[in-house]
Short mmCIF file of C-alpha atoms and ligand atoms in Angstrom, two decimals:
data_model
loop_
_atom_site.label_atom_id
_atom_site.label_comp_id
_atom_site.label_asym_id
_atom_site.label_seq_id
_atom_site.Cartn_x
_atom_site.Cartn_y
_atom_site.Cartn_z
CA MET Z 239 0.00 0.00 0.00
CA GLU Z 240 1.47 3.33 -1.08
CA GLN Z 241 1.02 6.50 0.96
CA VAL Z 242 0.75 8.68 -2.15
CA ILE Z 243 0.58 7.93 -5.84
CA ILE Z 244 0.94 10.90 -8.18
CA VAL Z 245 -0.40 10.58 -11.71
CA GLY Z 246 1.58 12.67 -14.18
CA THR Z 247 5.01 14.25 -14.52
CA GLY Z 248 4.21 17.70 -15.83
CA CYS Z 249 4.70 20.80 -13.73
CA ALA Z 250 1.84 19.92 -11.36
CA GLY Z 251 2.80 16.27 -10.83
CA LEU Z 252 6.49 17.00 -10.30
CA THR Z 253 5.84 19.85 -7.88
CA ALA Z 254 3.46 17.58 -5.96
CA ALA Z 255 6.25 14.96 -5.99
CA ILE Z 256 8.81 17.42 -4.57
CA TYR Z 257 6.47 18.41 -1.74
CA ALA Z 258 5.26 14.88 -0.97
CA ALA Z 259 8.84 13.56 -1.03
CA ARG Z 260 10.03 16.31 1.30
CA ALA Z 261 7.16 15.34 3.62
CA ASN Z 262 8.74 11.84 3.78
CA LEU Z 263 5.83 10.21 1.97
CA SER Z 264 8.07 8.56 -0.64
CA PRO Z 265 5.54 9.18 -3.43
CA LEU Z 266 5.25 6.85 -6.41
CA VAL Z 267 5.00 9.00 -9.52
CA LEU Z 268 3.47 7.61 -12.71
CA GLU Z 269 5.11 9.05 -15.81
CA GLY Z 270 2.11 8.62 -18.12
CA SER Z 271 2.01 8.51 -21.90
CA GLN Z 272 3.70 11.89 -22.35
CA PRO Z 273 6.36 12.13 -19.64
CA GLY Z 274 7.04 15.74 -18.73
CA GLY Z 275 3.70 16.93 -20.05
CA GLN Z 276 3.07 19.89 -22.29
CA LEU Z 277 6.19 21.82 -21.30
CA THR Z 278 8.29 19.27 -23.16
CA THR Z 279 6.59 20.35 -26.37
CA THR Z 280 7.30 24.06 -25.92
CA THR Z 281 10.49 25.95 -26.60
CA GLU Z 282 11.52 28.80 -24.39
CA VAL Z 283 9.49 29.35 -21.22
CA GLU Z 284 9.78 33.06 -20.50
CA ASN Z 285 7.26 33.49 -17.73
CA PHE Z 286 8.30 30.95 -15.09
CA PRO Z 287 9.55 33.07 -12.16
CA GLY Z 288 13.22 32.74 -11.38
CA PHE Z 289 14.46 32.42 -14.96
CA PRO Z 290 14.91 35.99 -16.21
CA GLU Z 291 16.56 34.81 -19.44
CA GLY Z 292 13.91 32.13 -20.00
CA ILE Z 293 14.43 28.38 -19.85
CA ASP Z 294 13.83 25.55 -22.29
CA GLY Z 295 10.61 23.68 -21.37
CA SER Z 296 12.24 20.24 -21.30
CA GLU Z 297 15.14 21.56 -19.22
CA LEU Z 298 12.72 23.00 -16.66
CA ILE Z 299 10.93 19.65 -16.40
CA MET Z 300 14.24 17.77 -16.12
CA ARG Z 301 15.28 19.97 -13.23
CA MET Z 302 11.97 19.41 -11.41
CA HIS Z 303 12.33 15.66 -11.98
CA LYS Z 304 15.84 15.68 -10.45
CA GLN Z 305 14.63 17.78 -7.54
CA ALA Z 306 11.82 15.30 -6.78
CA GLU Z 307 14.22 12.34 -7.06
CA ARG Z 308 16.68 14.03 -4.72
CA PHE Z 309 14.08 13.92 -1.93
CA GLY Z 310 13.04 10.32 -2.53
CA ALA Z 311 10.25 10.36 -5.13
CA ARG Z 312 10.07 7.07 -7.09
CA PHE Z 313 9.11 7.01 -10.76
CA LEU Z 314 7.31 4.34 -12.75
CA TYR Z 315 6.62 4.34 -16.49
CA GLY Z 316 2.99 3.61 -17.14
CA SER Z 317 -0.43 5.17 -17.55
CA VAL Z 318 -3.52 4.74 -15.42
CA GLU Z 319 -6.03 2.51 -17.18
CA GLU Z 320 -8.69 2.37 -14.48
CA PHE Z 321 -9.50 3.91 -11.13
CA GLU Z 322 -11.56 2.51 -8.25
CA HIS Z 323 -12.19 3.53 -4.67
CA ARG Z 324 -12.53 0.33 -2.63
CA GLU Z 325 -13.38 0.49 1.06
CA GLY Z 326 -11.34 3.58 1.75
CA ILE Z 327 -8.46 2.60 -0.51
CA ASN Z 328 -7.75 4.30 -3.81
CA CYS Z 329 -6.73 1.87 -6.53
CA VAL Z 330 -5.28 2.54 -9.97
CA LYS Z 331 -4.69 -0.04 -12.65
CA VAL Z 332 -1.37 0.47 -14.44
CA ASP Z 333 -0.21 -1.98 -17.12
CA GLN Z 334 -2.87 -4.48 -16.05
CA GLN Z 335 -1.74 -4.35 -12.43
CA TRP Z 336 -3.73 -2.78 -9.60
CA LEU Z 337 -1.75 -0.44 -7.31
CA GLU Z 338 -3.20 0.59 -3.95
CA THR Z 339 -2.66 3.93 -2.29
CA LYS Z 340 -4.09 5.93 0.55
CA ALA Z 341 -3.81 9.30 -1.23
CA LEU Z 342 -3.94 9.85 -4.97
CA ILE Z 343 -2.93 13.08 -6.67
CA ILE Z 344 -4.17 13.33 -10.22
CA ALA Z 345 -2.05 15.64 -12.37
CA SER Z 346 -2.66 13.95 -15.70
CA GLY Z 347 -2.74 17.21 -17.65
CA ALA Z 348 -4.38 17.85 -20.96
CA SER Z 349 -3.84 16.66 -24.54
CA ALA Z 350 -3.95 18.55 -27.81
CA ARG Z 351 -7.37 18.97 -29.39
CA TRP Z 352 -7.82 18.14 -33.08
CA LEU Z 353 -10.18 19.60 -35.66
CA GLY Z 354 -12.06 16.37 -36.32
CA LEU Z 355 -11.76 16.59 -40.12
CA PRO Z 356 -11.77 13.50 -42.35
CA ARG Z 357 -8.42 11.67 -42.74
CA GLU Z 358 -7.05 13.36 -39.60
CA ARG Z 359 -5.78 10.18 -37.97
CA GLU Z 360 -3.96 8.89 -41.04
CA LEU Z 361 -2.28 12.25 -41.71
CA ILE Z 362 -0.90 12.74 -38.21
CA GLY Z 363 2.86 12.44 -38.64
CA HIS Z 364 2.57 12.96 -42.41
CA GLY Z 365 2.18 16.72 -42.49
CA LEU Z 366 -0.24 17.06 -39.61
CA THR Z 367 0.95 17.62 -36.05
CA SER Z 368 0.25 19.52 -32.85
CA CYS Z 369 3.87 20.07 -31.87
CA ALA Z 370 6.09 22.59 -33.67
CA THR Z 371 9.11 21.88 -31.45
CA CYS Z 372 8.86 18.19 -32.29
CA ASP Z 373 8.26 18.46 -36.03
CA GLY Z 374 9.05 22.02 -37.17
CA ALA Z 375 12.59 21.25 -38.35
CA PHE Z 376 11.25 18.79 -40.96
CA TYR Z 377 9.68 21.67 -42.89
CA LYS Z 378 12.60 23.81 -44.07
CA ASN Z 379 11.90 26.43 -46.76
CA VAL Z 380 8.35 25.28 -47.42
CA PRO Z 381 5.04 26.94 -46.51
CA VAL Z 382 3.24 25.66 -43.40
CA CYS Z 383 0.20 26.78 -41.45
CA VAL Z 384 -0.85 26.98 -37.82
CA VAL Z 385 -4.52 26.76 -36.85
CA GLY Z 386 -5.67 28.66 -33.76
CA GLY Z 387 -5.52 32.13 -32.24
CA GLY Z 388 -4.25 31.56 -28.69
CA ASP Z 389 -0.81 31.77 -27.09
CA SER Z 390 0.03 28.26 -28.29
CA ALA Z 391 -0.75 29.13 -31.91
CA CYS Z 392 1.41 32.27 -31.74
CA GLU Z 393 4.22 30.40 -30.04
CA GLU Z 394 4.12 27.61 -32.62
CA ALA Z 395 4.01 30.11 -35.50
CA LEU Z 396 6.98 32.06 -34.14
CA PHE Z 397 9.01 28.88 -33.66
CA LEU Z 398 8.21 27.73 -37.20
CA THR Z 399 9.60 30.96 -38.70
CA ARG Z 400 13.06 29.46 -38.04
CA PHE Z 401 12.45 26.84 -40.72
CA ALA Z 402 9.47 27.48 -42.98
CA SER Z 403 9.40 29.85 -45.94
CA GLU Z 404 6.11 31.30 -44.68
CA VAL Z 405 3.78 30.53 -41.80
CA TYR Z 406 0.06 31.10 -42.33
CA LEU Z 407 -1.78 31.71 -39.07
CA ILE Z 408 -5.33 30.54 -39.67
CA HIS Z 409 -7.84 31.87 -37.15
CA ARG Z 410 -11.62 31.64 -37.14
CA ARG Z 411 -12.09 35.21 -35.88
CA ASP Z 412 -10.48 38.57 -36.66
CA THR Z 413 -8.70 39.05 -33.34
CA LEU Z 414 -6.29 36.78 -31.54
CA ARG Z 415 -7.07 35.30 -28.13
CA ALA Z 416 -3.34 35.26 -27.32
CA SER Z 417 -1.73 37.59 -24.75
CA LYS Z 418 -0.75 40.96 -26.19
CA ILE Z 419 2.98 40.29 -26.09
CA MET Z 420 2.65 37.01 -28.02
CA ALA Z 421 0.10 38.44 -30.47
CA ASP Z 422 2.30 41.47 -31.22
CA ARG Z 423 5.35 39.30 -31.78
CA ALA Z 424 3.48 37.01 -34.14
CA LEU Z 425 1.71 39.71 -36.10
CA THR Z 426 4.82 41.80 -36.64
CA HIS Z 427 6.93 38.88 -37.84
CA PRO Z 428 7.56 39.20 -41.59
CA LYS Z 429 7.16 35.45 -42.21
CA ILE Z 430 3.82 35.11 -40.37
CA LYS Z 431 0.76 35.78 -42.51
CA PRO Z 432 -2.51 35.88 -40.59
CA LEU Z 433 -5.59 34.62 -42.38
CA TRP Z 434 -8.55 36.01 -40.43
CA ASN Z 435 -12.10 34.65 -40.29
CA SER Z 436 -10.86 31.46 -41.86
CA GLY Z 437 -11.66 27.85 -41.19
CA LEU Z 438 -10.14 24.61 -42.40
CA GLU Z 439 -12.61 22.59 -44.43
CA ALA Z 440 -10.36 19.69 -45.45
CA TYR Z 441 -6.83 18.36 -45.52
CA LEU Z 442 -5.61 17.67 -49.06
CA ALA Z 443 -2.98 14.94 -49.40
CA ASP Z 444 -0.72 14.02 -52.31
CA ASP Z 445 -0.31 10.56 -53.87
CA GLU Z 446 2.10 9.58 -51.10
CA LYS Z 447 -0.54 10.44 -48.49
CA LYS Z 448 1.41 13.46 -47.28
CA MET Z 449 -0.08 16.90 -46.72
CA ARG Z 450 -0.13 18.94 -49.93
CA ALA Z 451 -2.61 21.71 -49.16
CA VAL Z 452 -5.67 22.63 -47.12
CA LEU Z 453 -9.11 23.72 -48.23
CA LEU Z 454 -9.74 27.08 -46.59
CA LYS Z 455 -13.13 28.66 -46.06
CA ASP Z 456 -13.64 32.39 -45.67
CA LEU Z 457 -16.13 32.36 -42.81
CA THR Z 458 -17.57 35.77 -43.72
CA THR Z 459 -18.27 35.10 -47.41
CA GLY Z 460 -18.39 31.31 -47.45
CA ALA Z 461 -15.89 31.22 -50.33
CA THR Z 462 -13.39 28.34 -50.37
CA ARG Z 463 -9.89 28.09 -51.81
CA GLU Z 464 -6.88 25.84 -51.69
CA LEU Z 465 -3.82 26.92 -49.74
CA GLU Z 466 -0.62 25.04 -50.44
CA VAL Z 467 1.12 23.96 -47.22
CA LYS Z 468 3.41 21.05 -46.44
CA CYS Z 469 2.38 20.81 -42.81
CA VAL Z 470 -0.55 21.83 -40.64
CA PHE Z 471 0.18 22.59 -36.99
CA VAL Z 472 -3.04 22.40 -34.98
CA ALA Z 473 -3.03 24.61 -31.85
CA ILE Z 474 -6.68 24.93 -30.87
CA GLY Z 475 -6.42 24.13 -27.19
CA HIS Z 476 -6.50 20.97 -25.13
CA ASN Z 477 -8.81 18.40 -23.58
CA ALA Z 478 -8.32 17.38 -19.95
CA ASN Z 479 -6.99 13.82 -19.56
CA THR Z 480 -9.73 12.41 -17.35
CA GLY Z 481 -10.47 9.14 -19.21
CA PRO Z 482 -9.91 6.57 -16.40
CA PHE Z 483 -11.72 8.75 -13.85
CA ALA Z 484 -14.91 9.38 -15.84
CA GLY Z 485 -17.98 8.29 -13.92
CA LYS Z 486 -15.93 7.83 -10.73
CA LEU Z 487 -14.96 11.44 -9.94
CA ASP Z 488 -16.73 14.78 -10.42
CA ILE Z 489 -16.08 16.21 -13.87
CA ASP Z 490 -17.45 19.59 -15.01
CA SER Z 491 -19.37 20.36 -18.19
CA LYS Z 492 -16.14 21.13 -20.09
CA GLY Z 493 -14.55 17.83 -19.14
CA TYR Z 494 -12.18 19.00 -16.38
CA LEU Z 495 -11.90 17.37 -12.94
CA ALA Z 496 -13.99 19.46 -10.56
CA PRO Z 497 -12.57 19.54 -7.00
CA LYS Z 498 -15.11 20.04 -4.21
CA HIS Z 499 -12.89 22.56 -2.45
CA GLY Z 500 -9.26 23.48 -3.02
CA THR Z 501 -7.70 20.46 -4.71
CA SER Z 502 -9.86 17.84 -2.90
CA MET Z 503 -12.07 15.69 -5.08
CA ASN Z 504 -15.41 14.11 -4.15
CA VAL Z 505 -13.70 10.82 -3.18
CA PRO Z 506 -11.71 10.75 0.10
CA GLY Z 507 -7.97 10.93 -0.39
CA VAL Z 508 -8.14 11.98 -4.05
CA PHE Z 509 -6.71 15.35 -5.07
CA ALA Z 510 -6.46 17.04 -8.46
CA ALA Z 511 -3.85 19.53 -9.69
CA GLY Z 512 -2.77 21.29 -12.86
CA ASP Z 513 -4.36 21.41 -16.29
CA VAL Z 514 -6.58 18.37 -15.69
CA ALA Z 515 -8.54 20.51 -13.23
CA ASP Z 516 -7.88 24.04 -14.49
CA GLN Z 517 -9.74 25.47 -17.42
CA VAL Z 518 -8.97 29.07 -16.46
CA TYR Z 519 -5.25 29.72 -15.99
CA ARG Z 520 -3.42 26.73 -17.48
CA GLN Z 521 0.05 28.15 -16.90
CA ALA Z 522 3.20 26.28 -15.88
CA VAL Z 523 3.44 28.30 -12.69
CA THR Z 524 -0.22 27.84 -11.71
CA ALA Z 525 0.11 24.10 -12.37
CA ALA Z 526 3.15 24.04 -10.09
CA GLY Z 527 1.23 25.99 -7.45
CA LEU Z 528 -1.70 23.58 -7.60
CA GLY Z 529 0.67 20.61 -7.42
CA CYS Z 530 2.12 22.07 -4.22
CA ALA Z 531 -1.39 22.66 -2.83
CA ALA Z 532 -2.48 19.09 -3.65
CA ALA Z 533 0.59 17.59 -1.95
CA ILE Z 534 0.09 19.68 1.21
CA SER Z 535 -3.62 18.74 1.28
CA ALA Z 536 -2.74 15.06 0.80
CA GLU Z 537 -0.17 15.23 3.59
CA ARG Z 538 -2.69 16.83 5.97
CA TRP Z 539 -5.39 14.36 5.00
CA LEU Z 540 -3.02 11.44 5.65
CA ALA Z 541 -2.10 12.88 9.03
CA GLU Z 542 -5.80 13.03 9.96
CA GLN Z 543 -6.41 9.38 9.10
P1 LIG K 762 -6.61 28.64 -26.00
O1 LIG K 762 -6.14 29.87 -25.30
O2 LIG K 762 -7.83 27.95 -25.52
O3 LIG K 762 -6.80 29.04 -27.53
C1 LIG K 762 -7.33 28.14 -28.45
C2 LIG K 762 -7.49 28.84 -29.78
O4 LIG K 762 -7.95 27.89 -30.73
C3 LIG K 762 -8.49 29.99 -29.74
O5 LIG K 762 -8.02 31.06 -30.49
C4 LIG K 762 -9.74 29.36 -30.36
O6 LIG K 762 -10.52 30.26 -31.10
C5 LIG K 762 -9.16 28.35 -31.33
N1 LIG K 762 -10.05 27.20 -31.52
C6 LIG K 762 -10.59 26.41 -30.56
N2 LIG K 762 -11.32 25.43 -31.12
C7 LIG K 762 -11.25 25.62 -32.47
C8 LIG K 762 -11.77 24.94 -33.58
N3 LIG K 762 -12.54 23.86 -33.46
N4 LIG K 762 -11.49 25.41 -34.80
C9 LIG K 762 -10.70 26.50 -34.97
N5 LIG K 762 -10.16 27.20 -33.96
C10 LIG K 762 -10.43 26.75 -32.72
O7 LIG K 762 -5.48 27.49 -26.03
P2 LIG K 762 -3.89 27.61 -26.07
O8 LIG K 762 -3.42 28.63 -27.04
O9 LIG K 762 -3.41 26.22 -26.19
O10 LIG K 762 -3.52 28.14 -24.61
C11 LIG K 762 -3.94 27.41 -23.46
C12 LIG K 762 -3.44 28.10 -22.21
O11 LIG K 762 -2.03 27.98 -22.13
C13 LIG K 762 -3.78 29.57 -22.18
O12 LIG K 762 -4.13 29.91 -20.87
C14 LIG K 762 -2.49 30.23 -22.60
O13 LIG K 762 -2.34 31.53 -22.04
C15 LIG K 762 -1.46 29.27 -22.04
N6 LIG K 762 -0.22 29.32 -22.83
C16 LIG K 762 0.68 30.28 -22.49
C17 LIG K 762 1.85 30.42 -23.21
C18 LIG K 762 2.82 31.48 -22.82
O14 LIG K 762 2.55 32.22 -21.91
N7 LIG K 762 3.95 31.59 -23.50
C19 LIG K 762 2.09 29.59 -24.30
C20 LIG K 762 1.15 28.63 -24.65
C21 LIG K 762 -0.01 28.54 -23.90
P3 LIG K 762 -11.33 31.45 -30.36
O15 LIG K 762 -10.30 32.46 -29.99
O16 LIG K 762 -12.29 31.90 -31.41
O17 LIG K 762 -12.00 30.81 -29.19
#
């Protein structure tokens, strides 16, 4: 029986691991299907306090990982397949094996949302991706596009200017949702060409089943046209990773875990932290803060038992 199992190794999970380990709880941390979480798919993180020159997302995660290990956190590769609360014990099934724990901190994060167009699945990895840092370098001196109008879309577009000949920023409205600093940077970059009030109608592949172009729709006139791009980077937000907990824990109308108060969920000993339970802020530093809060709440709850 574990004292604490932490699900996820993004900012929230690793911060929870640092705090739980320092509280001598020897937490078992499950790495999940995307170890390190979303920060490992970003480039420079400029707004995490303490790094005035910025820090690479993966480097920041690596440092948190080391810090948690230093205090005795244990790590296990694997994703939660099922969750059950049995007679006061929280149980998670990982690789077909049930693990038992008193406290469970869920920091399973969020995954990229897709447009839901035909042929999406088969084109992923063949000119369709949600990660510019992972795939941007494959598209040197060719036109690419980014779909979305938030901070992620601007960040992806700016990163892609290092490689692509031009970066079309396709947004369904005529103003960006992104923060002013990111929007200004993107819109003043000579390689970034915003296409306002535009939606993607279809992905167009070549004979080798690689992205050739997209069918664009002008959402004000309804007119459609082809736009030649070698890769589409989708940056339209994320869905909370709540799969194994659906029907067992409170989930709000938008699909996020909904704590009863603070980070405490509706089941005793279960706590939620980070993007899986935050549809408002979704920042690295708020995820870290919530991870800290969840670990302190778990520690206090364990002490009360
Ligand atoms: P987001 O802020 O939710 O933006 C998603 C964008 O995608 C919006 O512009 C939205 O359009 C568009 N969109 C959503 N569904 C769509 C669809 N079906 N078709 C076409 N467009 C669609 O998501 P995000 O950019 O991933 O950012 C998430 C959070 O992380 C935010 O809080 C952001 O501040 C933060 N973040 C921060 C940084 C940074 O500080 N450097 C970097 C990345 C992310 P509408 O605008 O019309 O809704």
